[in-house]
Amino acid sequence: MSRSLPPSDNSPENTLSKRRSTVQRMVSAQLARMGGTLADTLGENNRQRLLWLGLMALPLLFPVALPGMGSAVGAFCLLTAVGLCKGQSLQLPAWLAKREMNGHIQSILVATVNRIIHVLARVWRPRLLPLSNKPARLFNASMLFVAGLSMMVPVPVISFDNALPALAIVLIAWGLRLRDGLMLLAGYLATVVAVASVMLLLWGGAQVFQHVLSLI
């Protein structure tokens, strides 16, 4: 009578379980730091800040009410990008460092992470490693800077305008942290689309403004 063999260490189930455990361990370590001001929570390490950037941008992918969250994430993204260029983290400005992550934001962040973490575990893996190596640091930091800038640009049209920049930030931040080059490529594409959408919204707002002026 034949007996079924246990799954090997390289089986898809074990590989997925290991990736999920890795992501959960990284995320849990950061979420345990939540509380107090953003300066206390975010820390000074660029690797920690990349992970926090990927976490904080996640809720902006969904239509939830988080007043001021977009500007805070955008500013943090710019600082992180410049820190990556310099090879050292920058000090947060006073208005951002003293900001507190209240209970509402914390609960939304935890709920969003729990929804996304299983997706991340399924799709990420170390690949296309040259894209996340040090020689590519300047380019990755530049793309991250552009994504953060596109989130901070005020558009004259009320819309779900933070989703594309947030997607770009999530993909680049997690791609760098997990060394997934394919995720980085997707982040580059999302950045280009985000910039194009912001420019389109600005152009549309200008056209509406000019039309209103002509009527007056």
CSV table of C-alpha atoms in Angstrom, one decimal:
chain,number,residue,atom,x,y,z
A,1,MET,CA,0.0,0.0,0.0
A,2,SER,CA,1.5,3.3,-1.1
A,3,ARG,CA,1.9,6.2,1.2
A,4,SER,CA,1.7,9.8,0.2
A,5,LEU,CA,5.0,11.7,0.7
A,6,PRO,CA,5.0,15.0,2.5
A,7,PRO,CA,5.5,18.0,0.4
A,8,SER,CA,9.2,18.9,-0.3
A,9,ASP,CA,10.8,22.1,0.9
A,10,ASN,CA,10.6,23.4,-2.7
A,11,SER,CA,7.0,22.7,-3.2
A,12,PRO,CA,4.7,25.7,-4.2
A,13,GLU,CA,2.9,25.4,-0.9
A,14,ASN,CA,6.1,25.7,1.2
A,15,THR,CA,7.5,28.4,-1.0
A,16,LEU,CA,4.3,30.5,-0.6
A,17,SER,CA,4.2,29.8,3.1
A,18,LYS,CA,7.8,31.1,3.5
A,19,ARG,CA,7.1,34.2,1.5
A,20,ARG,CA,4.0,34.9,3.5
A,21,SER,CA,5.9,34.4,6.8
A,22,THR,CA,8.7,36.8,5.6
A,23,VAL,CA,6.2,39.6,4.7
A,24,GLN,CA,4.2,39.1,7.9
A,25,ARG,CA,7.4,39.2,10.1
A,26,MET,CA,8.6,42.4,8.4
A,27,VAL,CA,5.2,44.1,8.7
A,28,SER,CA,4.5,42.9,12.2
A,29,ALA,CA,7.8,44.4,13.4
A,30,GLN,CA,6.9,47.8,12.0
A,31,LEU,CA,3.3,47.8,13.1
A,32,ALA,CA,4.5,47.1,16.7
A,33,ARG,CA,6.2,50.5,16.5
A,34,MET,CA,3.0,52.4,15.9
A,35,GLY,CA,2.1,55.0,18.5
A,36,GLY,CA,3.2,58.5,19.4
A,37,THR,CA,4.5,60.9,16.8
A,38,LEU,CA,5.5,59.9,13.2
A,39,ALA,CA,9.1,60.6,14.1
A,40,ASP,CA,8.9,58.0,16.9
A,41,THR,CA,7.2,55.5,14.6
A,42,LEU,CA,9.1,55.8,11.3
A,43,GLY,CA,12.6,55.6,12.8
A,44,GLU,CA,15.8,56.7,11.0
A,45,ASN,CA,16.8,53.7,8.9
A,46,ASN,CA,16.1,53.9,5.2
A,47,ARG,CA,15.1,50.2,5.0
A,48,GLN,CA,12.5,50.8,7.7
A,49,ARG,CA,11.3,54.0,6.1
A,50,LEU,CA,10.8,52.2,2.7
A,51,LEU,CA,8.7,49.6,4.4
A,52,TRP,CA,6.7,52.3,6.2
A,53,LEU,CA,6.2,54.2,3.0
A,54,GLY,CA,4.8,51.0,1.4
A,55,LEU,CA,2.5,50.5,4.3
A,56,MET,CA,1.3,54.1,4.7
A,57,ALA,CA,0.5,54.4,0.9
A,58,LEU,CA,-1.7,51.3,1.0
A,59,PRO,CA,-4.9,52.8,2.4
A,60,LEU,CA,-4.7,55.5,-0.3
A,61,LEU,CA,-5.4,52.8,-2.9
A,62,PHE,CA,-8.9,52.5,-1.6
A,63,PRO,CA,-11.8,55.1,-1.3
A,64,VAL,CA,-11.4,55.8,2.5
A,65,ALA,CA,-11.6,59.2,4.2
A,66,LEU,CA,-8.2,60.1,5.4
A,67,PRO,CA,-7.9,63.9,5.4
A,68,GLY,CA,-4.3,65.1,4.9
A,69,MET,CA,-2.9,61.6,4.5
A,70,GLY,CA,-2.0,62.1,0.9
A,71,SER,CA,0.1,65.2,1.6
A,72,ALA,CA,1.8,63.5,4.5
A,73,VAL,CA,2.6,60.3,2.5
A,74,GLY,CA,3.8,62.5,-0.4
A,75,ALA,CA,6.1,64.5,1.8
A,76,PHE,CA,7.5,61.4,3.4
A,77,CYS,CA,8.0,59.9,0.0
A,78,LEU,CA,10.1,62.9,-1.1
A,79,LEU,CA,12.2,62.7,2.0
A,80,THR,CA,12.7,59.0,1.6
A,81,ALA,CA,13.7,59.4,-2.0
A,82,VAL,CA,16.3,62.1,-1.2
A,83,GLY,CA,17.6,60.0,1.7
A,84,LEU,CA,18.1,57.0,-0.7
A,85,CYS,CA,20.1,59.3,-3.1
A,86,LYS,CA,22.3,60.5,-0.3
A,87,GLY,CA,22.6,57.0,1.3
A,88,GLN,CA,21.3,58.3,4.6
A,89,SER,CA,17.9,59.2,6.0
A,90,LEU,CA,16.9,62.8,6.4
A,91,GLN,CA,15.3,64.3,9.4
A,92,LEU,CA,11.6,64.8,9.2
A,93,PRO,CA,10.3,68.4,9.1
A,94,ALA,CA,8.7,69.6,12.3
A,95,TRP,CA,5.2,69.6,10.9
A,96,LEU,CA,5.5,66.0,9.9
A,97,ALA,CA,7.6,64.7,12.8
A,98,LYS,CA,5.2,66.0,15.4
A,99,ARG,CA,2.1,64.6,13.6
A,100,GLU,CA,0.5,61.7,15.5
A,101,MET,CA,-0.9,58.5,13.9
A,102,ASN,CA,-4.3,58.5,15.6
A,103,GLY,CA,-6.3,55.4,16.3
A,104,HIS,CA,-8.5,55.7,13.3
A,105,ILE,CA,-5.6,55.8,10.9
A,106,GLN,CA,-3.9,52.9,12.8
A,107,SER,CA,-7.0,50.7,12.5
A,108,ILE,CA,-7.4,51.5,8.8
A,109,LEU,CA,-3.7,50.8,8.2
A,110,VAL,CA,-3.9,47.4,10.0
A,111,ALA,CA,-7.1,46.4,8.2
A,112,THR,CA,-5.6,47.4,4.8
A,113,VAL,CA,-2.3,45.5,5.5
A,114,ASN,CA,-4.2,42.4,6.4
A,115,ARG,CA,-6.1,42.6,3.1
A,116,ILE,CA,-2.9,43.1,1.0
A,117,ILE,CA,-0.4,40.9,2.8
A,118,HIS,CA,-1.6,37.7,1.2
A,119,VAL,CA,-1.5,39.2,-2.3
A,120,LEU,CA,2.0,40.4,-1.7
A,121,ALA,CA,3.0,36.9,-0.5
A,122,ARG,CA,1.7,35.4,-3.7
A,123,VAL,CA,3.2,37.8,-6.2
A,124,TRP,CA,6.6,38.8,-4.9
A,125,ARG,CA,9.9,37.0,-5.2
A,126,PRO,CA,13.5,38.1,-5.6
A,127,ARG,CA,14.1,38.6,-9.3
A,128,LEU,CA,15.7,41.0,-11.8
A,129,LEU,CA,18.0,41.8,-9.0
A,130,PRO,CA,20.1,44.4,-10.9
A,131,LEU,CA,17.1,46.8,-10.7
A,132,SER,CA,17.3,46.8,-6.9
A,133,ASN,CA,21.1,46.9,-6.6
A,134,LYS,CA,23.1,50.0,-5.5
A,135,PRO,CA,24.0,51.1,-9.1
A,136,ALA,CA,20.2,51.6,-9.7
A,137,ARG,CA,19.7,53.5,-6.5
A,138,LEU,CA,19.7,56.9,-8.1
A,139,PHE,CA,17.1,55.9,-10.7
A,140,ASN,CA,14.9,54.2,-8.2
A,141,ALA,CA,15.1,57.2,-5.9
A,142,SER,CA,14.2,59.5,-8.8
A,143,MET,CA,11.2,57.5,-9.7
A,144,LEU,CA,10.1,57.5,-6.1
A,145,PHE,CA,10.6,61.2,-5.9
A,146,VAL,CA,8.4,61.8,-9.0
A,147,ALA,CA,5.7,59.5,-7.6
A,148,GLY,CA,5.6,61.4,-4.3
A,149,LEU,CA,5.6,64.7,-6.2
A,150,SER,CA,2.7,63.6,-8.3
A,151,MET,CA,0.8,62.9,-5.1
A,152,MET,CA,1.5,66.3,-3.6
A,153,VAL,CA,0.6,68.4,-6.7
A,154,PRO,CA,-2.8,70.0,-6.0
A,155,VAL,CA,-5.2,69.2,-8.9
A,156,PRO,CA,-8.2,71.5,-9.6
A,157,VAL,CA,-10.5,68.6,-10.1
A,158,ILE,CA,-12.1,66.6,-7.3
A,159,SER,CA,-11.3,63.0,-8.1
A,160,PHE,CA,-9.8,59.8,-6.8
A,161,ASP,CA,-6.4,61.3,-7.8
A,162,ASN,CA,-4.2,59.7,-5.1
A,163,ALA,CA,-4.7,56.1,-6.2
A,164,LEU,CA,-2.2,56.1,-9.1
A,165,PRO,CA,0.6,57.8,-7.2
A,166,ALA,CA,-0.1,55.6,-4.2
A,167,LEU,CA,0.1,52.5,-6.4
A,168,ALA,CA,3.4,53.7,-7.8
A,169,ILE,CA,4.8,54.4,-4.3
A,170,VAL,CA,3.6,51.0,-3.0
A,171,LEU,CA,5.2,49.1,-5.9
A,172,ILE,CA,8.5,50.9,-5.8
A,173,ALA,CA,8.8,50.9,-2.0
A,174,TRP,CA,7.9,47.2,-1.7
A,175,GLY,CA,9.9,46.3,-4.8
A,176,LEU,CA,13.1,47.8,-3.3
A,177,ARG,CA,12.4,46.3,0.1
A,178,LEU,CA,11.7,42.9,-1.2
A,179,ARG,CA,14.2,43.1,-4.1
A,180,ASP,CA,11.6,42.3,-6.7
A,181,GLY,CA,12.6,43.8,-10.0
A,182,LEU,CA,9.3,43.0,-11.7
A,183,MET,CA,7.5,44.9,-9.0
A,184,LEU,CA,9.8,47.8,-9.6
A,185,LEU,CA,9.1,47.7,-13.4
A,186,ALA,CA,5.4,47.9,-12.6
A,187,GLY,CA,6.1,50.8,-10.3
A,188,TYR,CA,7.9,52.7,-13.0
A,189,LEU,CA,5.0,52.2,-15.3
A,190,ALA,CA,2.5,53.3,-12.6
A,191,THR,CA,4.7,56.4,-12.0
A,192,VAL,CA,4.5,57.4,-15.7
A,193,VAL,CA,0.7,56.9,-15.7
A,194,ALA,CA,0.3,58.9,-12.5
A,195,VAL,CA,2.3,61.8,-13.8
A,196,ALA,CA,0.3,61.7,-17.1
A,197,SER,CA,-3.0,61.6,-15.1
A,198,VAL,CA,-2.0,64.6,-13.0
A,199,MET,CA,-1.0,66.6,-16.1
A,200,LEU,CA,-4.3,65.7,-17.7
A,201,LEU,CA,-6.2,66.8,-14.6
A,202,LEU,CA,-4.3,70.1,-14.5
A,203,TRP,CA,-4.9,70.7,-18.2
A,204,GLY,CA,-8.6,69.9,-17.8
A,205,GLY,CA,-8.9,72.2,-14.8
A,206,ALA,CA,-7.2,75.0,-16.8
A,207,GLN,CA,-9.6,74.5,-19.7
A,208,VAL,CA,-12.6,74.7,-17.3
A,209,PHE,CA,-11.2,77.8,-15.7
A,210,GLN,CA,-10.6,79.5,-19.0
A,211,HIS,CA,-14.1,78.6,-20.1
A,212,VAL,CA,-15.6,80.1,-16.9
A,213,LEU,CA,-13.6,83.3,-17.5
A,214,SER,CA,-14.8,83.6,-21.0
A,215,LEU,CA,-18.4,83.3,-19.8
A,216,ILE,CA,-17.8,86.1,-17.3
